[in-house]
Amino acid sequence: YSYNAESCLTFLDLAAALLCFVGGQLQPAVLRACLHTLRILSRDRRALGPMVTDSSLLTLTHLGGINLLQPRQQQDKTQIQDQSTPGLTKSFMSVSMERLLQGLWESLKQGIWSGAPPTGQFYKLRLLFLLTALRPELRLQLQQVNTPHPLTVINEATLYRRLAAVLRHCLLLSCDGADTMEELQGHTVNILSALPLTCLDVMLAVPVGQASHQYEGVNMDCVHALLLFMDRRLNRGQKLKEKLTPVLSLLTESSRVHRETRHYLRQKILPPLKDVAVRPEQDSTLRGQLVRLMTHVDTDVKDCAAELLFVLCKENVSRFVKYTGYGNAAGLLAARGLLNGRRNSGDGQFASHYSSDSDSDTEEYRQVRSKINLVTGRVEAEQPNPMEGMTEEEKEEEACRLICMINRLSQDQIIQPMGVTRDGRLAPLWGQMRSCTEEKEEEEDEYEEEEQGLSSMPQGLKDKTMK
């Protein structure tokens, strides 16, 4: 269907007519058809005009079973005052939002405690989420509404831990369809990633006897479920920022604070290296998939993938380069000032959480360790010497030619020579050379001043000074 100005006017008129129509007494089938049509029209922003007026929103709210607890006469009077006094419009909208929040909360409570099928509860929860997300002042009101005592920090921590226990159950819940299970686990991961880190231990605080996956005497069912969920999202490769970053962040933070989680994930994602003939990003395992994301065009995806691997390596630079290759690891190392490789796991913010276990190498890795190219992370095939058969003069000429080519590229600002500073970050090489030159000039000036001072002394005093 082609959209034009005439069709937009038709949609606007249709929406206005339907809103007036649904305000009367209608048969359920007719009302359902009208509301379904309004829902379709609401997908077009150009047809939203009649639906966002106060009267339309009140009508839809009433049809949704939400009581605003406000007499109609008083509401009409308030609307007339708002039309005559524009300055009161914001105040009226604030009062309307508060009444909508109260009515929505009462409707949700009735649906939760009634035991009836949760018809419409999903959309009411979505509306409640939008209200509290767009209006921060309503969050405080929701915390205090119908509550004898405001939530304290201790009560919040207890509620968070209970919520984490419920989410753990949701994460391990079996569903009829794969899509339903994927959607449930996706919502569960999104909420878990927003909880405080102190609540994540609830995911592991389950008796081992009931676990189908355990490691070091700790229940790993939840961690294994998150690992499988991440694997499925990696294989789909669509909307990685929205679909993948929450579970990557959750696994990263959980690995930081729980040693058992980190050990289990490292065993699954970064097992001891055996085959080093393949570049890390070309591997088909979980490690290869995450390493490929380290060079993703989306910065958030790239950072989350690199952060997870870095934490699994206990924030140890040499170990991180060993599993990913220096070329793939350079982005994170440059951002953290670790290009010089001087800082290891003992200097990180979460260093106290990391144990002192060593990295065990396989026999296959030890045999070829000296042949591994640290940049690519694999054993490269032997290449012929490009200068074989050249005389020393020809080698010097080739070196000068390369220097001239690099110099021209630098002068034309096609490339910029960079170097690693003392704090492990990249900086323009000419800046470092200039600073070194200035230091050398200062030393030479000091030496010349000393020489001049000595030359102006009497011979006897000069001999004593030299001694």
CSV table of C-alpha atoms in Angstrom, one decimal:
chain,number,residue,atom,x,y,z
A,1,TYR,CA,0.0,0.0,0.0
A,2,SER,CA,1.4,3.4,-1.0
A,3,TYR,CA,1.4,6.1,1.7
A,4,ASN,CA,0.7,9.7,0.7
A,5,ALA,CA,-0.8,12.9,2.2
A,6,GLU,CA,-4.3,11.8,1.3
A,7,SER,CA,-3.9,8.4,3.0
A,8,CYS,CA,-2.5,10.0,6.1
A,9,LEU,CA,-5.5,12.2,6.5
A,10,THR,CA,-7.7,9.1,6.0
A,11,PHE,CA,-5.9,7.3,8.8
A,12,LEU,CA,-6.2,10.3,11.1
A,13,ASP,CA,-9.9,10.5,10.5
A,14,LEU,CA,-10.3,6.8,10.9
A,15,ALA,CA,-8.4,6.8,14.2
A,16,ALA,CA,-10.4,9.8,15.5
A,17,ALA,CA,-13.7,8.1,14.5
A,18,LEU,CA,-12.7,4.8,16.2
A,19,LEU,CA,-11.8,6.5,19.4
A,20,CYS,CA,-15.1,8.2,19.6
A,21,PHE,CA,-16.8,4.9,18.7
A,22,VAL,CA,-15.1,2.8,21.4
A,23,GLY,CA,-16.2,5.2,24.1
A,24,GLY,CA,-19.8,3.9,23.8
A,25,GLN,CA,-21.4,0.6,24.7
A,26,LEU,CA,-20.3,-2.0,22.1
A,27,GLN,CA,-20.5,-5.7,21.7
A,28,PRO,CA,-17.2,-7.4,22.7
A,29,ALA,CA,-16.5,-8.6,19.1
A,30,VAL,CA,-17.0,-5.1,17.7
A,31,LEU,CA,-14.9,-3.5,20.4
A,32,ARG,CA,-12.1,-6.1,19.8
A,33,ALA,CA,-12.1,-5.3,16.1
A,34,CYS,CA,-12.0,-1.5,16.8
A,35,LEU,CA,-9.1,-1.9,19.2
A,36,HIS,CA,-7.2,-4.2,16.9
A,37,THR,CA,-7.6,-1.6,14.1
A,38,LEU,CA,-6.3,1.2,16.4
A,39,ARG,CA,-3.3,-1.0,17.3
A,40,ILE,CA,-2.5,-1.3,13.7
A,41,LEU,CA,-2.9,2.4,13.1
A,42,SER,CA,-0.7,3.2,16.1
A,43,ARG,CA,2.3,1.7,14.3
A,44,ASP,CA,2.3,4.7,11.9
A,45,ARG,CA,3.6,7.8,13.7
A,46,ARG,CA,1.7,10.0,11.3
A,47,ALA,CA,-1.6,8.5,12.6
A,48,LEU,CA,-0.8,9.0,16.3
A,49,GLY,CA,-2.3,12.5,16.6
A,50,PRO,CA,-5.8,11.5,17.7
A,51,MET,CA,-4.5,8.7,20.0
A,52,VAL,CA,-2.3,10.9,22.2
A,53,THR,CA,-4.9,13.4,23.4
A,54,ASP,CA,-5.9,13.3,27.1
A,55,SER,CA,-9.5,12.1,26.3
A,56,SER,CA,-8.2,9.3,24.1
A,57,LEU,CA,-5.7,8.1,26.6
A,58,LEU,CA,-8.3,8.2,29.4
A,59,THR,CA,-10.7,6.2,27.2
A,60,LEU,CA,-8.0,3.5,26.4
A,61,THR,CA,-7.0,3.4,30.0
A,62,HIS,CA,-10.6,2.7,31.1
A,63,LEU,CA,-11.0,0.0,28.4
A,64,GLY,CA,-7.7,-1.6,29.7
A,65,GLY,CA,-9.3,-2.1,33.1
A,66,ILE,CA,-7.2,0.7,34.8
A,67,ASN,CA,-9.2,2.9,37.2
A,68,LEU,CA,-7.6,6.4,37.5
A,69,LEU,CA,-9.6,7.1,40.7
A,70,GLN,CA,-10.6,10.5,39.5
A,71,PRO,CA,-14.2,11.7,38.9
A,72,ARG,CA,-15.0,12.6,35.4
A,73,GLN,CA,-16.5,16.0,36.3
A,74,GLN,CA,-13.4,17.0,38.2
A,75,GLN,CA,-11.2,15.8,35.3
A,76,ASP,CA,-13.2,17.9,32.7
A,77,LYS,CA,-12.9,20.9,34.9
A,78,THR,CA,-9.2,20.4,35.2
A,79,GLN,CA,-8.9,20.1,31.4
A,80,ILE,CA,-10.8,23.4,30.9
A,81,GLN,CA,-8.5,25.1,33.4
A,82,ASP,CA,-5.5,23.7,31.5
A,83,GLN,CA,-6.7,25.0,28.2
A,84,SER,CA,-7.2,28.4,29.6
A,85,THR,CA,-3.9,28.4,31.6
A,86,PRO,CA,-1.1,26.8,29.6
A,87,GLY,CA,1.2,27.0,32.6
A,88,LEU,CA,-0.9,24.4,34.4
A,89,THR,CA,-0.6,21.8,31.7
A,90,LYS,CA,2.6,20.3,33.0
A,91,SER,CA,1.0,20.1,36.5
A,92,PHE,CA,-2.0,18.3,35.2
A,93,MET,CA,0.1,15.8,33.2
A,94,SER,CA,2.1,15.1,36.4
A,95,VAL,CA,-1.1,14.5,38.4
A,96,SER,CA,-2.5,12.3,35.5
A,97,MET,CA,0.7,10.3,35.4
A,98,GLU,CA,0.6,9.7,39.2
A,99,ARG,CA,-3.1,8.6,39.0
A,100,LEU,CA,-2.3,6.4,36.1
A,101,LEU,CA,0.5,4.8,38.0
A,102,GLN,CA,-1.7,4.2,41.0
A,103,GLY,CA,-4.5,2.7,38.9
A,104,LEU,CA,-2.0,0.6,37.0
A,105,TRP,CA,-0.4,-0.7,40.1
A,106,GLU,CA,-3.8,-1.6,41.7
A,107,SER,CA,-4.8,-3.4,38.5
A,108,LEU,CA,-1.6,-5.4,38.5
A,109,LYS,CA,-2.0,-6.4,42.2
A,110,GLN,CA,-5.5,-7.5,41.6
A,111,GLY,CA,-4.4,-9.7,38.7
A,112,ILE,CA,-1.5,-11.2,40.7
A,113,TRP,CA,-3.5,-12.1,43.8
A,114,SER,CA,-6.7,-13.1,42.1
A,115,GLY,CA,-5.4,-16.4,40.7
A,116,ALA,CA,-7.2,-15.8,37.4
A,117,PRO,CA,-5.3,-16.2,34.1
A,118,PRO,CA,-2.9,-13.3,33.6
A,119,THR,CA,-4.9,-11.7,30.7
A,120,GLY,CA,-3.3,-8.4,29.7
A,121,GLN,CA,-0.7,-8.5,32.6
A,122,PHE,CA,2.2,-8.6,30.1
A,123,TYR,CA,1.1,-5.3,28.5
A,124,LYS,CA,0.4,-3.7,31.9
A,125,LEU,CA,3.9,-4.6,33.0
A,126,ARG,CA,5.3,-3.1,29.8
A,127,LEU,CA,3.3,0.1,30.4
A,128,LEU,CA,4.6,0.2,34.0
A,129,PHE,CA,8.1,-0.2,32.8
A,130,LEU,CA,7.8,2.6,30.3
A,131,LEU,CA,6.3,5.0,32.9
A,132,THR,CA,9.1,4.4,35.4
A,133,ALA,CA,11.8,4.5,32.7
A,134,LEU,CA,10.6,7.8,31.1
A,135,ARG,CA,9.6,9.5,34.4
A,136,PRO,CA,12.2,8.9,37.1
A,137,GLU,CA,10.2,10.7,39.7
A,138,LEU,CA,7.5,8.0,39.4
A,139,ARG,CA,10.0,5.3,40.5
A,140,LEU,CA,10.2,6.7,44.0
A,141,GLN,CA,6.4,6.9,44.1
A,142,LEU,CA,6.2,3.3,43.1
A,143,GLN,CA,8.6,2.3,45.8
A,144,GLN,CA,6.4,4.0,48.4
A,145,VAL,CA,2.9,3.4,47.1
A,146,ASN,CA,0.9,1.2,49.4
A,147,THR,CA,4.0,0.4,51.5
A,148,PRO,CA,3.8,1.1,55.2
A,149,HIS,CA,7.6,1.7,55.4
A,150,PRO,CA,9.8,3.0,52.6
A,151,LEU,CA,12.3,0.5,51.2
A,152,THR,CA,15.6,0.6,53.1
A,153,VAL,CA,18.9,-0.5,51.7
A,154,ILE,CA,18.7,-3.8,53.6
A,155,ASN,CA,15.2,-4.5,52.3
A,156,GLU,CA,16.3,-3.7,48.8
A,157,ALA,CA,19.3,-6.1,49.1
A,158,THR,CA,16.9,-8.8,50.3
A,159,LEU,CA,14.5,-8.2,47.5
A,160,TYR,CA,17.3,-8.2,45.0
A,161,ARG,CA,18.5,-11.6,46.2
A,162,ARG,CA,14.9,-13.0,46.1
A,163,LEU,CA,14.6,-11.6,42.5
A,164,ALA,CA,17.9,-13.3,41.6
A,165,ALA,CA,16.6,-16.6,43.0
A,166,VAL,CA,13.4,-16.2,40.9
A,167,LEU,CA,15.5,-15.4,37.8
A,168,ARG,CA,17.6,-18.5,38.4
A,169,HIS,CA,14.5,-20.6,38.3
A,170,CYS,CA,13.4,-18.8,35.0
A,171,LEU,CA,16.8,-19.4,33.5
A,172,LEU,CA,16.6,-23.2,34.1
A,173,LEU,CA,12.9,-23.4,33.2
A,174,SER,CA,11.9,-25.7,30.3
A,175,CYS,CA,9.5,-24.4,27.8
A,176,ASP,CA,7.4,-26.0,25.0
A,177,GLY,CA,9.0,-24.2,22.1
A,178,ALA,CA,12.6,-23.2,21.4
A,179,ASP,CA,11.5,-19.6,20.6
A,180,THR,CA,9.6,-19.3,23.9
A,181,MET,CA,12.6,-20.5,25.8
A,182,GLU,CA,14.9,-18.2,24.0
A,183,GLU,CA,12.7,-15.2,24.7
A,184,LEU,CA,12.4,-16.1,28.4
A,185,GLN,CA,16.1,-16.6,28.8
A,186,GLY,CA,16.7,-13.3,27.0
A,187,HIS,CA,14.5,-11.3,29.4
A,188,THR,CA,16.1,-13.2,32.3
A,189,VAL,CA,19.6,-12.3,31.2
A,190,ASN,CA,18.6,-8.6,30.7
A,191,ILE,CA,17.3,-8.4,34.3
A,192,LEU,CA,20.3,-10.3,35.8
A,193,SER,CA,22.8,-7.9,34.1
A,194,ALA,CA,21.1,-5.0,35.8
A,195,LEU,CA,21.2,-6.5,39.4
A,196,PRO,CA,24.0,-5.6,41.8
A,197,LEU,CA,27.0,-7.9,41.7
A,198,THR,CA,26.5,-8.9,45.3
A,199,CYS,CA,23.3,-10.8,44.3
A,200,LEU,CA,25.0,-13.0,41.7
A,201,ASP,CA,26.2,-15.5,44.3
A,202,VAL,CA,22.5,-16.7,44.5
A,203,MET,CA,23.0,-18.2,41.1
A,204,LEU,CA,25.6,-20.6,42.6
A,205,ALA,CA,24.1,-21.1,46.1
A,206,VAL,CA,22.3,-24.4,45.2
A,207,PRO,CA,23.1,-27.8,46.6
A,208,VAL,CA,25.4,-29.7,44.4
A,209,GLY,CA,23.4,-32.9,44.6
A,210,GLN,CA,20.7,-31.4,42.4
A,211,ALA,CA,23.1,-30.2,39.7
A,212,SER,CA,23.7,-31.8,36.4
A,213,HIS,CA,26.8,-29.6,36.0
A,214,GLN,CA,29.2,-28.9,38.8
A,215,TYR,CA,32.8,-27.7,39.1
A,216,GLU,CA,35.0,-27.6,42.2
A,217,GLY,CA,32.0,-28.6,44.3
A,218,VAL,CA,29.8,-25.7,43.1
A,219,ASN,CA,26.6,-25.9,41.2
A,220,MET,CA,27.2,-24.7,37.6
A,221,ASP,CA,23.7,-25.2,36.1
A,222,CYS,CA,23.1,-21.5,35.7
A,223,VAL,CA,26.5,-20.8,34.4
A,224,HIS,CA,26.2,-23.6,31.9
A,225,ALA,CA,22.8,-22.3,30.8
A,226,LEU,CA,24.2,-18.9,30.3
A,227,LEU,CA,27.1,-20.4,28.3
A,228,LEU,CA,24.7,-22.2,26.0
A,229,PHE,CA,22.6,-19.1,25.6
A,230,MET,CA,25.7,-17.1,24.6
A,231,ASP,CA,26.6,-19.8,22.1
A,232,ARG,CA,23.2,-19.7,20.5
A,233,ARG,CA,23.4,-15.9,20.2
A,234,LEU,CA,26.8,-16.1,18.7
A,235,ASN,CA,25.7,-18.5,16.0
A,236,ARG,CA,22.8,-16.3,15.0
A,237,GLY,CA,25.0,-13.3,14.4
A,238,GLN,CA,22.0,-10.8,14.3
A,239,LYS,CA,21.6,-7.7,16.4
A,240,LEU,CA,24.7,-8.6,18.4
A,241,LYS,CA,24.6,-5.3,20.4
A,242,GLU,CA,21.1,-5.9,21.7
A,243,LYS,CA,21.1,-9.7,21.9
A,244,LEU,CA,24.7,-10.6,22.9
A,245,THR,CA,26.2,-7.8,25.0
A,246,PRO,CA,24.0,-8.4,28.1
A,247,VAL,CA,25.1,-12.0,28.4
A,248,LEU,CA,28.7,-11.1,27.7
A,249,SER,CA,28.6,-8.5,30.5
A,250,LEU,CA,26.9,-10.8,32.9
A,251,LEU,CA,29.4,-13.6,32.4
A,252,THR,CA,32.3,-11.1,32.7
A,253,GLU,CA,31.1,-9.6,36.0
A,254,SER,CA,30.3,-13.0,37.4
A,255,SER,CA,33.7,-14.3,36.5
A,256,ARG,CA,35.3,-11.3,38.2
A,257,VAL,CA,33.7,-11.9,41.5
A,258,HIS,CA,33.4,-15.8,41.5
A,259,ARG,CA,36.5,-17.8,41.1
A,260,GLU,CA,34.5,-21.0,40.4
A,261,THR,CA,32.6,-19.4,37.6
A,262,ARG,CA,35.8,-18.1,36.0
A,263,HIS,CA,37.4,-21.5,36.2
A,264,TYR,CA,34.4,-23.2,34.7
A,265,LEU,CA,34.1,-20.7,31.8
A,266,ARG,CA,37.8,-20.8,31.2
A,267,GLN,CA,37.7,-24.6,30.9
A,268,LYS,CA,34.9,-24.3,28.3
A,269,ILE,CA,36.1,-21.2,26.4
A,270,LEU,CA,39.9,-21.2,26.8
A,271,PRO,CA,41.0,-24.8,27.3
A,272,PRO,CA,44.8,-25.5,27.1
A,273,LEU,CA,46.1,-24.8,23.6
A,274,LYS,CA,46.9,-27.8,21.4
A,275,ASP,CA,46.4,-26.8,17.8
A,276,VAL,CA,48.3,-23.6,17.1
A,277,ALA,CA,48.5,-23.9,13.4
A,278,VAL,CA,45.2,-22.0,13.0
A,279,ARG,CA,44.9,-18.3,13.8
A,280,PRO,CA,42.7,-17.7,16.9
A,281,GLU,CA,40.0,-15.8,14.9
A,282,GLN,CA,39.7,-18.6,12.4
A,283,ASP,CA,39.0,-21.2,15.0
A,284,SER,CA,35.5,-22.7,15.1
A,285,THR,CA,35.3,-23.0,18.9
A,286,LEU,CA,33.9,-20.5,21.4
A,287,ARG,CA,37.3,-18.9,21.7
A,288,GLY,CA,37.5,-18.3,18.0
A,289,GLN,CA,34.0,-16.8,17.9
A,290,LEU,CA,34.8,-14.4,20.7
A,291,VAL,CA,38.2,-13.5,19.2
A,292,ARG,CA,36.4,-12.6,15.9
A,293,LEU,CA,34.2,-10.2,17.8
A,294,MET,CA,37.2,-8.4,19.2
A,295,THR,CA,37.6,-6.7,15.8
A,296,HIS,CA,33.8,-6.1,15.3
A,297,VAL,CA,32.7,-2.8,13.8
A,298,ASP,CA,30.4,-2.1,16.8
A,299,THR,CA,32.5,-0.8,19.7
A,300,ASP,CA,30.2,-2.2,22.4
A,301,VAL,CA,30.3,-5.7,21.0
A,302,LYS,CA,34.1,-5.5,20.5
A,303,ASP,CA,34.7,-4.3,24.1
A,304,CYS,CA,32.4,-6.8,25.7
A,305,ALA,CA,34.0,-9.8,23.9
A,306,ALA,CA,37.5,-8.6,24.7
A,307,GLU,CA,36.6,-7.9,28.3
A,308,LEU,CA,35.3,-11.4,28.9
A,309,LEU,CA,38.4,-13.1,27.4
A,310,PHE,CA,40.6,-10.7,29.4
A,311,VAL,CA,38.9,-11.5,32.7
A,312,LEU,CA,39.1,-15.3,31.9
A,313,CYS,CA,42.9,-14.7,31.5
A,314,LYS,CA,42.8,-13.0,35.0
A,315,GLU,CA,43.7,-9.7,33.3
A,316,ASN,CA,47.2,-11.1,32.6
A,317,VAL,CA,48.6,-9.5,29.4
A,318,SER,CA,50.9,-12.3,28.4
A,319,ARG,CA,48.2,-14.9,28.8
A,320,PHE,CA,45.7,-12.8,27.0
A,321,VAL,CA,48.0,-12.4,24.0
A,322,LYS,CA,48.7,-16.1,24.1
A,323,TYR,CA,45.1,-17.0,23.5
A,324,THR,CA,44.1,-14.2,21.2
A,325,GLY,CA,47.2,-13.0,19.4
A,326,TYR,CA,48.7,-9.6,19.8
A,327,GLY,CA,47.0,-8.2,16.7
A,328,ASN,CA,43.5,-9.0,18.1
A,329,ALA,CA,44.4,-7.9,21.7
A,330,ALA,CA,46.0,-4.6,20.7
A,331,GLY,CA,42.7,-2.7,20.9
A,332,LEU,CA,42.0,-3.5,24.5
A,333,LEU,CA,45.6,-3.2,25.5
A,334,ALA,CA,45.9,0.2,24.0
A,335,ALA,CA,42.7,1.4,25.7
A,336,ARG,CA,44.0,0.2,29.1
A,337,GLY,CA,47.5,1.4,28.7
A,338,LEU,CA,48.9,-2.2,28.6
A,339,LEU,CA,50.8,-2.2,25.3
A,340,ASN,CA,54.1,-2.4,27.1
A,341,GLY,CA,52.9,-5.5,28.9
A,342,ARG,CA,54.3,-4.4,32.2
A,343,ARG,CA,51.1,-4.7,34.2
A,344,ASN,CA,49.8,-8.2,35.0
A,345,SER,CA,46.9,-9.6,37.0
A,346,GLY,CA,48.3,-8.5,40.3
A,347,ASP,CA,47.8,-4.8,39.5
A,348,GLY,CA,44.1,-4.8,38.3
A,349,GLN,CA,41.2,-3.4,40.3
A,350,PHE,CA,39.8,-6.9,40.9
A,351,ALA,CA,43.3,-8.5,41.5
A,352,SER,CA,42.2,-9.7,45.0
A,353,HIS,CA,39.6,-12.0,43.3
A,354,TYR,CA,42.1,-13.8,41.2
A,355,SER,CA,43.9,-16.8,42.5
A,356,SER,CA,47.6,-17.6,41.9
A,357,ASP,CA,47.1,-20.7,39.8
A,358,SER,CA,49.5,-21.1,36.9
A,359,ASP,CA,48.6,-21.6,33.3
A,360,SER,CA,49.2,-25.2,32.3
A,361,ASP,CA,50.5,-25.8,28.8
A,362,THR,CA,50.0,-28.9,26.8
A,363,GLU,CA,52.9,-30.9,25.4
A,364,GLU,CA,51.9,-30.0,21.9
A,365,TYR,CA,52.1,-26.3,22.8
A,366,ARG,CA,55.5,-26.5,24.5
A,367,GLN,CA,57.0,-28.1,21.5
A,368,VAL,CA,56.1,-25.2,19.1
A,369,ARG,CA,56.0,-22.3,21.6
A,370,SER,CA,59.2,-20.8,20.3
A,371,LYS,CA,57.9,-20.8,16.7
A,372,ILE,CA,54.6,-19.0,17.4
A,373,ASN,CA,54.1,-15.6,15.9
A,374,LEU,CA,52.8,-13.5,18.8
A,375,VAL,CA,51.1,-11.1,16.4
A,376,THR,CA,49.0,-13.7,14.6
A,377,GLY,CA,48.9,-16.2,17.5
A,378,ARG,CA,49.9,-19.2,15.4
A,379,VAL,CA,52.9,-21.0,13.9
A,380,GLU,CA,53.6,-19.4,10.6
A,381,ALA,CA,54.9,-21.3,7.6
A,382,GLU,CA,58.6,-20.7,6.9
A,383,GLN,CA,58.9,-17.8,4.4
A,384,PRO,CA,61.9,-17.3,2.0
A,385,ASN,CA,64.4,-14.6,3.0
A,386,PRO,CA,63.5,-11.6,0.7
A,387,MET,CA,67.1,-10.4,0.9
A,388,GLU,CA,68.7,-13.7,0.0
A,389,GLY,CA,71.3,-13.2,-2.8
A,390,MET,CA,71.6,-9.5,-2.3
A,391,THR,CA,74.9,-7.7,-1.6
A,392,GLU,CA,75.3,-5.4,1.3
A,393,GLU,CA,75.1,-2.4,-1.0
A,394,GLU,CA,71.8,-3.6,-2.4
A,395,LYS,CA,70.5,-4.2,1.1
A,396,GLU,CA,71.4,-0.6,2.1
A,397,GLU,CA,69.7,0.8,-1.1
A,398,GLU,CA,66.5,-1.2,-0.4
A,399,ALA,CA,66.5,0.0,3.2
A,400,CYS,CA,66.9,3.6,2.1
A,401,ARG,CA,64.1,3.2,-0.5
A,402,LEU,CA,61.7,1.9,2.1
A,403,ILE,CA,62.6,4.7,4.5
A,404,CYS,CA,61.8,7.3,1.8
A,405,MET,CA,58.5,5.6,1.0
A,406,ILE,CA,57.5,5.6,4.7
A,407,ASN,CA,58.6,9.2,5.1
A,408,ARG,CA,56.5,10.2,2.1
A,409,LEU,CA,53.4,8.4,3.4
A,410,SER,CA,53.9,10.1,6.8
A,411,GLN,CA,54.4,13.6,5.2
A,412,ASP,CA,51.2,13.1,3.1
A,413,GLN,CA,49.4,12.1,6.4
A,414,ILE,CA,48.4,8.8,4.9
A,415,ILE,CA,50.0,7.0,7.8
A,416,GLN,CA,51.1,8.3,11.2
A,417,PRO,CA,54.1,6.6,12.9
A,418,MET,CA,53.1,5.6,16.4
A,419,GLY,CA,55.1,4.4,19.4
A,420,VAL,CA,54.3,3.1,22.9
A,421,THR,CA,54.8,5.5,25.7
A,422,ARG,CA,56.0,4.7,29.2
A,423,ASP,CA,52.5,4.4,30.5
A,424,GLY,CA,51.7,1.8,27.8
A,425,ARG,CA,49.6,3.9,25.4
A,426,LEU,CA,50.0,4.8,21.8
A,427,ALA,CA,51.4,8.3,20.9
A,428,PRO,CA,52.7,9.9,17.7
A,429,LEU,CA,56.3,8.9,17.2
A,430,TRP,CA,57.4,12.3,16.2
A,431,GLY,CA,56.3,13.6,19.6
A,432,GLN,CA,58.4,11.1,21.4
A,433,MET,CA,61.4,11.9,19.2
A,434,ARG,CA,60.9,15.6,19.8
A,435,SER,CA,60.8,15.1,23.6
A,436,CYS,CA,63.9,12.9,23.4
A,437,THR,CA,65.6,15.6,21.3
A,438,GLU,CA,64.7,18.3,23.8
A,439,GLU,CA,66.0,16.3,26.7
A,440,LYS,CA,69.3,15.7,24.8
A,441,GLU,CA,69.5,19.4,24.0
A,442,GLU,CA,69.0,20.3,27.7
A,443,GLU,CA,71.7,17.9,28.7
A,444,GLU,CA,74.1,19.4,26.2
A,445,ASP,CA,73.2,23.0,27.4
A,446,GLU,CA,73.9,22.0,31.0
A,447,TYR,CA,77.2,20.4,29.9
A,448,GLU,CA,78.2,23.6,28.0
A,449,GLU,CA,77.3,25.8,31.0
A,450,GLU,CA,79.5,23.6,33.3
A,451,GLU,CA,82.4,23.8,30.7
A,452,GLN,CA,82.0,27.6,30.6
A,453,GLY,CA,82.0,27.8,34.4
A,454,LEU,CA,85.2,25.8,34.6
A,455,SER,CA,86.9,27.8,31.9
A,456,SER,CA,86.3,31.1,33.8
A,457,MET,CA,87.8,29.8,37.0
A,458,PRO,CA,91.4,30.5,38.0
A,459,GLN,CA,93.8,27.6,37.2
A,460,GLY,CA,94.4,26.7,40.8
A,461,LEU,CA,90.7,26.6,41.6
A,462,LYS,CA,90.0,24.7,38.4
A,463,ASP,CA,92.5,22.0,39.4
A,464,LYS,CA,90.9,21.6,42.8
A,465,THR,CA,87.4,21.3,41.2
A,466,MET,CA,88.5,18.7,38.7
A,467,LYS,CA,90.0,16.7,41.6
